CSV table of N, CA, C and O in Angstrom, one decimal:
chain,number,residue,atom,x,y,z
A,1,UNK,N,0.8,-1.2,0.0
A,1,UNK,CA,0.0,0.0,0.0
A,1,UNK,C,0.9,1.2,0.0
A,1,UNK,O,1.9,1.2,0.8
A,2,UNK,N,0.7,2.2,-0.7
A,2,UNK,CA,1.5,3.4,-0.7
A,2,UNK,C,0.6,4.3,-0.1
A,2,UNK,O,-0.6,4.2,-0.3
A,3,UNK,N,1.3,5.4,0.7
A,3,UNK,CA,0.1,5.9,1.8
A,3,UNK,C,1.3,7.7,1.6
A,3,UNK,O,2.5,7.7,1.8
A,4,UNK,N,0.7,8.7,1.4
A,4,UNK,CA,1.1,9.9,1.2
A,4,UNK,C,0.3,10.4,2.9
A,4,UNK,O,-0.6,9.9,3.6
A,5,UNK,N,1.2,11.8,3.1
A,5,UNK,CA,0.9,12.2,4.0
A,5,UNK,C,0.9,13.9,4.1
A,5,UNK,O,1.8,14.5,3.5
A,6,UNK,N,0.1,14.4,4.7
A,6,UNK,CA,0.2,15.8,4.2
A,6,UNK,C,-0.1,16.6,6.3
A,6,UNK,O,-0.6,16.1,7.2
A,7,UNK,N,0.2,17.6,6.2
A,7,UNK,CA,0.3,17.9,7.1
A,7,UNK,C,-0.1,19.2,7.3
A,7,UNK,O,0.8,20.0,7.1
A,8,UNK,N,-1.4,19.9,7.9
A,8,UNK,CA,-1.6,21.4,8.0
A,8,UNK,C,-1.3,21.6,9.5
A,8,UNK,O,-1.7,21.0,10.5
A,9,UNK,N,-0.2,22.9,9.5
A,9,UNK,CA,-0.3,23.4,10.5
A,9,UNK,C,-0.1,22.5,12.0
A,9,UNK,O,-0.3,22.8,13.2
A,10,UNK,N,0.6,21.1,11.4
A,10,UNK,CA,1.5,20.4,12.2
A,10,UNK,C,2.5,19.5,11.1
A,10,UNK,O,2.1,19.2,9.9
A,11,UNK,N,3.9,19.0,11.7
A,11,UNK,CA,5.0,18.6,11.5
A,11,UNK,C,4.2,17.3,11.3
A,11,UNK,O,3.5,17.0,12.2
A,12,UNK,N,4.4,16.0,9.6
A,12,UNK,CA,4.3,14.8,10.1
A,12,UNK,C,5.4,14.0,10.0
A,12,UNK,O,6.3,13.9,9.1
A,13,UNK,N,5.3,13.3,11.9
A,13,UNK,CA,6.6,13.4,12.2
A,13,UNK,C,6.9,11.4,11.9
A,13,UNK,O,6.0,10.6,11.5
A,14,UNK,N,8.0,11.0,12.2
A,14,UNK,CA,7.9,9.8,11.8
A,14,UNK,C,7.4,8.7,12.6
A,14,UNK,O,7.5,7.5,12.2
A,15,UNK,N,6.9,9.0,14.0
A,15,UNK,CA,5.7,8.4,14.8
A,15,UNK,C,4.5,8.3,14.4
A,15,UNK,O,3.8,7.3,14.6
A,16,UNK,N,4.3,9.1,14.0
A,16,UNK,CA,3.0,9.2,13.4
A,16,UNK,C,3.3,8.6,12.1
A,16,UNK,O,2.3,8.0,12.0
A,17,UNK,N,3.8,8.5,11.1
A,17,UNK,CA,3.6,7.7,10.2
A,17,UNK,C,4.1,6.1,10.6
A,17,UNK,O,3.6,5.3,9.7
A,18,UNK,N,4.5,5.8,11.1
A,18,UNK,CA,4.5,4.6,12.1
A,18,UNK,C,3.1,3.8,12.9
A,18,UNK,O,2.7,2.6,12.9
A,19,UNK,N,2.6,5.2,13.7
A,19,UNK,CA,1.5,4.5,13.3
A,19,UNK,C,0.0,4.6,12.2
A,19,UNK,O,-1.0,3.9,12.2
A,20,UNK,N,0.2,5.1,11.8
A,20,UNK,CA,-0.4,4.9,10.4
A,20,UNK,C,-0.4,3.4,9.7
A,20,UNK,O,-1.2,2.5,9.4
A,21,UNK,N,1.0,3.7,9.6
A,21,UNK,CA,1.6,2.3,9.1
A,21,UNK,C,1.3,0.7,9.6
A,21,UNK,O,1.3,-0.4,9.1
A,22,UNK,N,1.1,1.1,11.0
A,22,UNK,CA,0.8,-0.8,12.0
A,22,UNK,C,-0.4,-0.7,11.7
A,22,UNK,O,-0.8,-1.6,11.1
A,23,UNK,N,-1.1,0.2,12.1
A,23,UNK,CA,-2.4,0.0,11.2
A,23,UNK,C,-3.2,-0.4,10.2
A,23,UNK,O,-4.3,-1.0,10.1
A,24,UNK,N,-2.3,0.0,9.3
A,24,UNK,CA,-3.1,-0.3,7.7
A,24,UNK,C,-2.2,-1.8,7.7
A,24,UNK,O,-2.8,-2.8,7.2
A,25,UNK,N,-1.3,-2.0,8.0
A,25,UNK,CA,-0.8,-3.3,8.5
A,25,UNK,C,-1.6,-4.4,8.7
A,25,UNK,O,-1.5,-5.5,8.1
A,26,UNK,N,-2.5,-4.1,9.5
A,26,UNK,CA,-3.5,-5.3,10.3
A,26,UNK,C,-4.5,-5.3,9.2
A,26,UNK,O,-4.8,-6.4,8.9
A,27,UNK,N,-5.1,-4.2,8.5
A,27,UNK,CA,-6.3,-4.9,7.7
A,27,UNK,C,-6.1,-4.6,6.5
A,27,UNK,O,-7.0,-4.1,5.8
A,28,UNK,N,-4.6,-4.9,5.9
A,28,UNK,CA,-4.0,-5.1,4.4
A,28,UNK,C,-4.9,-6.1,3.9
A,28,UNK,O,-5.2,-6.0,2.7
A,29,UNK,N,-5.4,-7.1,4.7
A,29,UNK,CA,-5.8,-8.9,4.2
A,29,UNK,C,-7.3,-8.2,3.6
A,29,UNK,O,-7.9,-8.8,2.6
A,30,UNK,N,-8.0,-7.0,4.1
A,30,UNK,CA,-8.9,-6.3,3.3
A,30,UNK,C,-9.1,-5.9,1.9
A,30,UNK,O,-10.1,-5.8,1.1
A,31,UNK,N,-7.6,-5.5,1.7
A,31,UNK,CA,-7.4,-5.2,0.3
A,31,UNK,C,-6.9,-5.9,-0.7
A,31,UNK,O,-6.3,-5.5,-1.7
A,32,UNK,N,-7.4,-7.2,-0.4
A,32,UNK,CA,-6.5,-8.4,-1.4
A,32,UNK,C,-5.4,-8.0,-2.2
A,32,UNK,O,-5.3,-7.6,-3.4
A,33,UNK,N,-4.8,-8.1,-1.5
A,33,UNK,CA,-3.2,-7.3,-2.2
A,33,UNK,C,-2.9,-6.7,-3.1
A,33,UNK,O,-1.8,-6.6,-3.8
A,34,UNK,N,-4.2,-6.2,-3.1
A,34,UNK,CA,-4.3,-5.3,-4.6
A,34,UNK,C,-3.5,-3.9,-4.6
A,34,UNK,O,-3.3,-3.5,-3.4
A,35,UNK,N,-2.7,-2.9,-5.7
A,35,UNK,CA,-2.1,-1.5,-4.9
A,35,UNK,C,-3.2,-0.8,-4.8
A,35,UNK,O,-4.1,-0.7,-5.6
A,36,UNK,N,-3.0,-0.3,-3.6
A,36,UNK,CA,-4.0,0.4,-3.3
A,36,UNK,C,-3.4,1.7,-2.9
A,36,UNK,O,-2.4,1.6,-2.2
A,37,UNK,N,-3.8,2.9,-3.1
A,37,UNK,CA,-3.3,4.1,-2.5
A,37,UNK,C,-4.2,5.1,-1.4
A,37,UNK,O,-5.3,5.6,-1.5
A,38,UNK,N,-3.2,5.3,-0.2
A,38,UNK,CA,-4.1,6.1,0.6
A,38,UNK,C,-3.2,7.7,0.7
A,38,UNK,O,-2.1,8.0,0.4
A,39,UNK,N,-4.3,8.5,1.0
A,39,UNK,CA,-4.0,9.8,1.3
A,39,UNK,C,-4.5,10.4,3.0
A,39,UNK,O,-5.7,10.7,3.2
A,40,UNK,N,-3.6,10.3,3.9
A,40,UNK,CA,-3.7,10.5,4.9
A,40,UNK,C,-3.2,12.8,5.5
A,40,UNK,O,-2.1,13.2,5.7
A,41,UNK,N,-4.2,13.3,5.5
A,41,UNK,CA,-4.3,14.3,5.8
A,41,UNK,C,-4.3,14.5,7.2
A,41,UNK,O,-5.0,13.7,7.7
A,42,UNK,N,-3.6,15.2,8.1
A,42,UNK,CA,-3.6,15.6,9.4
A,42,UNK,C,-3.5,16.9,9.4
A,42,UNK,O,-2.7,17.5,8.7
A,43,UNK,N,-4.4,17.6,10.5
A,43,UNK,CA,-4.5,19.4,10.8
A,43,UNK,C,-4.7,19.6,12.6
A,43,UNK,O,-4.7,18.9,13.6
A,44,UNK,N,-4.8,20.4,12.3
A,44,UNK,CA,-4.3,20.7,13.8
A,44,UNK,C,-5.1,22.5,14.0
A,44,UNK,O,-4.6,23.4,13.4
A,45,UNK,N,-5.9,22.5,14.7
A,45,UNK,CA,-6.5,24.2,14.3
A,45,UNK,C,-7.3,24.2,16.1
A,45,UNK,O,-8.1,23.4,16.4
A,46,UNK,N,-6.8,25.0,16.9
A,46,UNK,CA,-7.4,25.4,17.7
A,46,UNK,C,-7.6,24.5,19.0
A,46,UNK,O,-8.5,24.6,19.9
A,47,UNK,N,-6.2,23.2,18.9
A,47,UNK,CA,-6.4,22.6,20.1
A,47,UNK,C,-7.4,21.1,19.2
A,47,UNK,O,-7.3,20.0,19.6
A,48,UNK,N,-7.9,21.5,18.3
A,48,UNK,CA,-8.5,19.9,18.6
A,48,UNK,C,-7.5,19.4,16.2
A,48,UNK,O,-7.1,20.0,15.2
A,49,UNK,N,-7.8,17.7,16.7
A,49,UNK,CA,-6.9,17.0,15.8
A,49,UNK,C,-7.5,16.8,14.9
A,49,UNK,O,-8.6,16.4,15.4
A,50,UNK,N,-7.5,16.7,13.8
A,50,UNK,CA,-8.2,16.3,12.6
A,50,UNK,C,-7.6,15.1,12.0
A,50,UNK,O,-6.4,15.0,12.3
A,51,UNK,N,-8.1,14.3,11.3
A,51,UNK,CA,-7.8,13.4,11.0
A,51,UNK,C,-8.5,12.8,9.3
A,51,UNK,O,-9.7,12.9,9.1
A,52,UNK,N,-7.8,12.5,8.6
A,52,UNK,CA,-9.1,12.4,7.6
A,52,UNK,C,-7.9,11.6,6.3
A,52,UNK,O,-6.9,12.0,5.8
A,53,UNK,N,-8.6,10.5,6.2
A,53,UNK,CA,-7.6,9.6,5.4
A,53,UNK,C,-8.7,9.1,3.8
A,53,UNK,O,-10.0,9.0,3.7
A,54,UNK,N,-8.2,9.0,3.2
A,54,UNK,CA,-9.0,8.4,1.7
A,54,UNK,C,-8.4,7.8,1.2
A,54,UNK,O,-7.3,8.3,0.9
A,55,UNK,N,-8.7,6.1,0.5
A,55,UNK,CA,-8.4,5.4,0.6
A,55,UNK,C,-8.7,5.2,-1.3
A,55,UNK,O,-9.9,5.0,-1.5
A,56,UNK,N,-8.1,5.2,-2.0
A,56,UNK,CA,-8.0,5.3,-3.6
A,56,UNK,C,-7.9,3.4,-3.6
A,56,UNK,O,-6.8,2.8,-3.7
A,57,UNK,N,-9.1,2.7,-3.5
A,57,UNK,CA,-9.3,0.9,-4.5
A,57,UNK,C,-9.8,0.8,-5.1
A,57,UNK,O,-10.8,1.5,-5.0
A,58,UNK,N,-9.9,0.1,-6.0
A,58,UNK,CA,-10.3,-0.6,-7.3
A,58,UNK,C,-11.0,0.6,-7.4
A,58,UNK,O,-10.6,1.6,-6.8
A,59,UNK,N,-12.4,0.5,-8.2
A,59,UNK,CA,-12.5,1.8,-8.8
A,59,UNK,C,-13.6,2.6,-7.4
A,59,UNK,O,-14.7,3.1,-7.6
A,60,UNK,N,-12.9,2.4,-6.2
A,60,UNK,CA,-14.0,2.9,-5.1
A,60,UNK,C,-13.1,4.2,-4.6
A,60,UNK,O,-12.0,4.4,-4.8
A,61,UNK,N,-13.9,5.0,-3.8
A,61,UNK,CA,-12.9,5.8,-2.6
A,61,UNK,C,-13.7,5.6,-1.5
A,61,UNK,O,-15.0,5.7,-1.5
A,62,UNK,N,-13.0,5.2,-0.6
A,62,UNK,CA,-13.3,5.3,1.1
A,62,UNK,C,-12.7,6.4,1.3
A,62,UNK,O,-11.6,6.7,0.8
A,63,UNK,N,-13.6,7.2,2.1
A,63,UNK,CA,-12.9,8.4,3.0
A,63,UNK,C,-13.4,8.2,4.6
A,63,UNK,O,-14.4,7.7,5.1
A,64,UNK,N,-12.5,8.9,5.3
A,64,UNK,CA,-12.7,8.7,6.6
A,64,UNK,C,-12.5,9.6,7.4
A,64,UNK,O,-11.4,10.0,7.3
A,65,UNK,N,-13.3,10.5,8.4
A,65,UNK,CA,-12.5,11.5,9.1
A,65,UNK,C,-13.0,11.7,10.7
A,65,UNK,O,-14.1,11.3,11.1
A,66,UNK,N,-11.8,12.3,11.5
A,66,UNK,CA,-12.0,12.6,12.6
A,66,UNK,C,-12.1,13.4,13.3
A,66,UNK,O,-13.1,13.9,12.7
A,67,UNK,N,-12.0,14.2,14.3
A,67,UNK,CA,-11.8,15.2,15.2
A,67,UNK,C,-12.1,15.1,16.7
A,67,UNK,O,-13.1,15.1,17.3
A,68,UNK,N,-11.0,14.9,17.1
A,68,UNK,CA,-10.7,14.3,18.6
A,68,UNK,C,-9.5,15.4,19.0
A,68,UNK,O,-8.8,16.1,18.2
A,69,UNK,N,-9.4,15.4,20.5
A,69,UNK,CA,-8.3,16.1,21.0
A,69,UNK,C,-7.0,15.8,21.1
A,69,UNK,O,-6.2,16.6,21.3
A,70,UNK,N,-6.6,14.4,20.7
A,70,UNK,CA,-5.5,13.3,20.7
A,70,UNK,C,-5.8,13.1,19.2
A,70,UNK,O,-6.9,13.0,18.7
A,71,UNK,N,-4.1,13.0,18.4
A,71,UNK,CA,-4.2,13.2,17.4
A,71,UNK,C,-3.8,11.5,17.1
A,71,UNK,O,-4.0,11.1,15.9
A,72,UNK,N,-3.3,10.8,18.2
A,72,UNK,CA,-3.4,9.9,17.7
A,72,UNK,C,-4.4,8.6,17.8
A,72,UNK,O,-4.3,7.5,17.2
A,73,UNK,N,-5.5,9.1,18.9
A,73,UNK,CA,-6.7,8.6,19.0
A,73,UNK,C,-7.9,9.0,17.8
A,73,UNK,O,-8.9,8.4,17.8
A,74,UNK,N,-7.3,10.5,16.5
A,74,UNK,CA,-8.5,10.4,15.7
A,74,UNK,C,-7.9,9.4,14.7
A,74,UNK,O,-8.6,8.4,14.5
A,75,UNK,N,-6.5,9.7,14.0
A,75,UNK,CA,-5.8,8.5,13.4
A,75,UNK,C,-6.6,7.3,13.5
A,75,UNK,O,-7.4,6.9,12.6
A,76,UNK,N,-6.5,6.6,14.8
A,76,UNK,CA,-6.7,5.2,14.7
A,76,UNK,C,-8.1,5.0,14.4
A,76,UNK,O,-8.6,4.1,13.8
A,77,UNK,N,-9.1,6.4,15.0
A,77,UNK,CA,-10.9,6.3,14.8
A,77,UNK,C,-11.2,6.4,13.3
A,77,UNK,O,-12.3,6.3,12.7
A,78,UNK,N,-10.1,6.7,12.8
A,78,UNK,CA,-10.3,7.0,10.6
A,78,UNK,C,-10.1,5.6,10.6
A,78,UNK,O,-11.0,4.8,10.5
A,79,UNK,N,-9.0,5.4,10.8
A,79,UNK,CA,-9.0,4.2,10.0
A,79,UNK,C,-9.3,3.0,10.0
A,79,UNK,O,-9.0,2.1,9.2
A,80,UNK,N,-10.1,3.0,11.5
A,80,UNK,CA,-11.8,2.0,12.1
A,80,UNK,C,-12.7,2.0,11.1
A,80,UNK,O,-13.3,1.0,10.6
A,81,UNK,N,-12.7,3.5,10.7
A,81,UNK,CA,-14.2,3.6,10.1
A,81,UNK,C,-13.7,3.4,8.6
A,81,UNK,O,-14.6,3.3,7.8
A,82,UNK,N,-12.6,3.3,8.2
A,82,UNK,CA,-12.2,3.1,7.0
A,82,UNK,C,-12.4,1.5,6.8
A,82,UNK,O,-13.0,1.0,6.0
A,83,UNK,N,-11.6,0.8,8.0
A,83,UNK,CA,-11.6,-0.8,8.3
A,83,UNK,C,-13.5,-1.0,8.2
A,83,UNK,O,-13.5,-1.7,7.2
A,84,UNK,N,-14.3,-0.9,8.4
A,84,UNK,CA,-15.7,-0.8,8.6
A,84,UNK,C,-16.2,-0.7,6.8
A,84,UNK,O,-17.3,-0.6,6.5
């Protein structure tokens, strides 16, 4: 899976794409090993975290998004609802 990352108004640092990465990790067996491309967006505006990942397969898009105070608690809630 190739997974791009973009970052508003915070640093993405290589923890965070780490976990990104164990993540999409666990429910690859979803994507029948097909390439698949994701676009993982992260912002940061006012104290709370955004989160919002889209997921480019076969000819579908999943999108997914968050906003939680913990930025790595919205991460993992995208990409539940992405896994979903």
């Amino acid at each position: 899976m190739k997974i791009e990352y973009t970052g508003r108004h915070i640093e993405v640092t290589p923890a965070l794409k780490t976990h990104v990465d164990e993540h999409f990790r666990r429910i690859s067996h979803l994507f029948d090993g097909k390439a698949t491309k994701a676009h993982v967006v992260i912002e940061v505006e006012r104290n709370r975290h955004r989160s919002e990942i889209v997921v480019y397969w076969r000819n579908d898009v999943l999108t997914a998004a968050t906003t939680l105070s913990d930025m790595y608690k919205s991460l993992s809630q995208s990409i539940a609802k992405i896994e979903k």
